[in-house]
């Protein structure tokens, strides 16, 4: 029976009361259509980010400087594929298929994280990605472990455990390089300088320019604002830069006694918006690569579906 307007209003009030009481929303629960769409958008973009994020690092698997480094990097990149799979599965509970979600990304209608549109030029970039990019992802994802949508929250708990290993492997690469030869130290510094601002942009536009934040915070999809998370990341990372003995990547980084936080200056938001509109250094390359791999994998999906159908038919016949 269709909901009357009064009924709908009551449903929305009850829904907000559940959120306020810290209950998790589960796939079969009633939810406002806008809530469903917002969680689906965020989760699918997150899933796309995990999968596209395999490209800049995958680029270095064959060039890792030792067998040990190669094994560690392979494991990390495979973890990212796994994260994408949990997240696509969690997103499917909201009524969209993985195929549809991927299609939206291919058409440029769904985004993935801006950070993966930057190239990995040296081995030190692999250290910087693990340390800064996975480090930023953890700060965001620890907050998302308490997101209001149950399947998203549970997938974050599992993913965060693996991200911690990723962050440490990146930092360890940076430690080795920063304490190595002058050339290695310079390489680490260059990677830090190039990945610093793009990592801070991972948290999204400033709160004042974030159209989705107010409603997402009210529905507890987001637990902390973009600026709060960015500041937490800056504060923890500055100390790590000091331990590495590298120079600060920006002259604007200064301790602010009054705020009790580090200032880090204004970021280049024109660059951020250009990147998320598809005009970053590697956007075209990343999407083209994903489309190609997706097309080449069509026969695998077809075979898996045929196998499933056959198994189901056999089970029905036997029943
Ligand atoms: N890259 C690309 N797009 C971004 C972005 C970024 N860094 N930050 C914001 N945007 C987009 C938003 O998606 C939104 O566009 P849309 O309406 O077309 O979807 C627009 O910019 C406005 O931003 P808002 O702040 O209003 O958007 P949100 O409320 O969704 O907040 C977010 C943005 C903080 C990134 C939030 O979506 C989020 O927390 N997402 C989950 C975390 C995530 O996606 N992480 C990916 C990082 S990489 C990763 O985890 C892989 C790991 O292995 C390193």
Coordinates of N, CA and C in Angstrom, one line a residue, residues 10 24 49 92 100 182 185 191 214 238 248 251 266 301 306:
X10 N 5.7 10.5 9.4 CA 5.9 9.7 10.6 C 7.1 8.7 10.4
X24 N 21.7 0.8 14.1 CA 22.1 0.7 12.8 C 20.9 0.4 11.9
X49 N 37.0 3.5 -5.6 CA 38.3 4.0 -5.2 C 39.3 2.9 -4.9
X92 N 25.3 -3.5 -2.9 CA 24.3 -4.2 -3.5 C 23.1 -4.4 -2.6
X100 N 25.7 -2.3 -12.6 CA 25.2 -1.0 -12.8 C 26.1 0.1 -12.2
X182 N 71.9 10.1 0.1 CA 71.3 11.4 -0.1 C 70.3 11.4 -1.3
X185 N 67.0 9.9 0.1 CA 66.4 10.8 0.9 C 65.6 11.9 0.1
X191 N 58.6 12.7 -3.1 CA 57.3 12.0 -3.0 C 56.4 12.6 -2.0
X214 N 25.9 18.3 5.5 CA 25.0 18.6 6.6 C 24.0 17.4 6.7
X238 N 52.2 15.4 10.8 CA 53.4 16.3 11.0 C 54.4 15.6 11.9
X248 N 59.2 19.9 6.0 CA 57.8 20.0 5.8 C 57.4 20.3 4.3
X251 N 55.4 25.6 3.4 CA 55.9 26.6 4.3 C 54.8 27.1 5.3
X266 N 46.2 27.2 2.7 CA 45.0 27.0 1.8 C 45.5 26.0 0.7
X301 N 32.9 -13.5 -16.1 CA 31.6 -13.2 -15.4 C 30.5 -14.1 -16.1
X306 N 27.0 -18.8 -15.7 CA 26.5 -20.0 -16.3 C 26.6 -21.2 -15.3

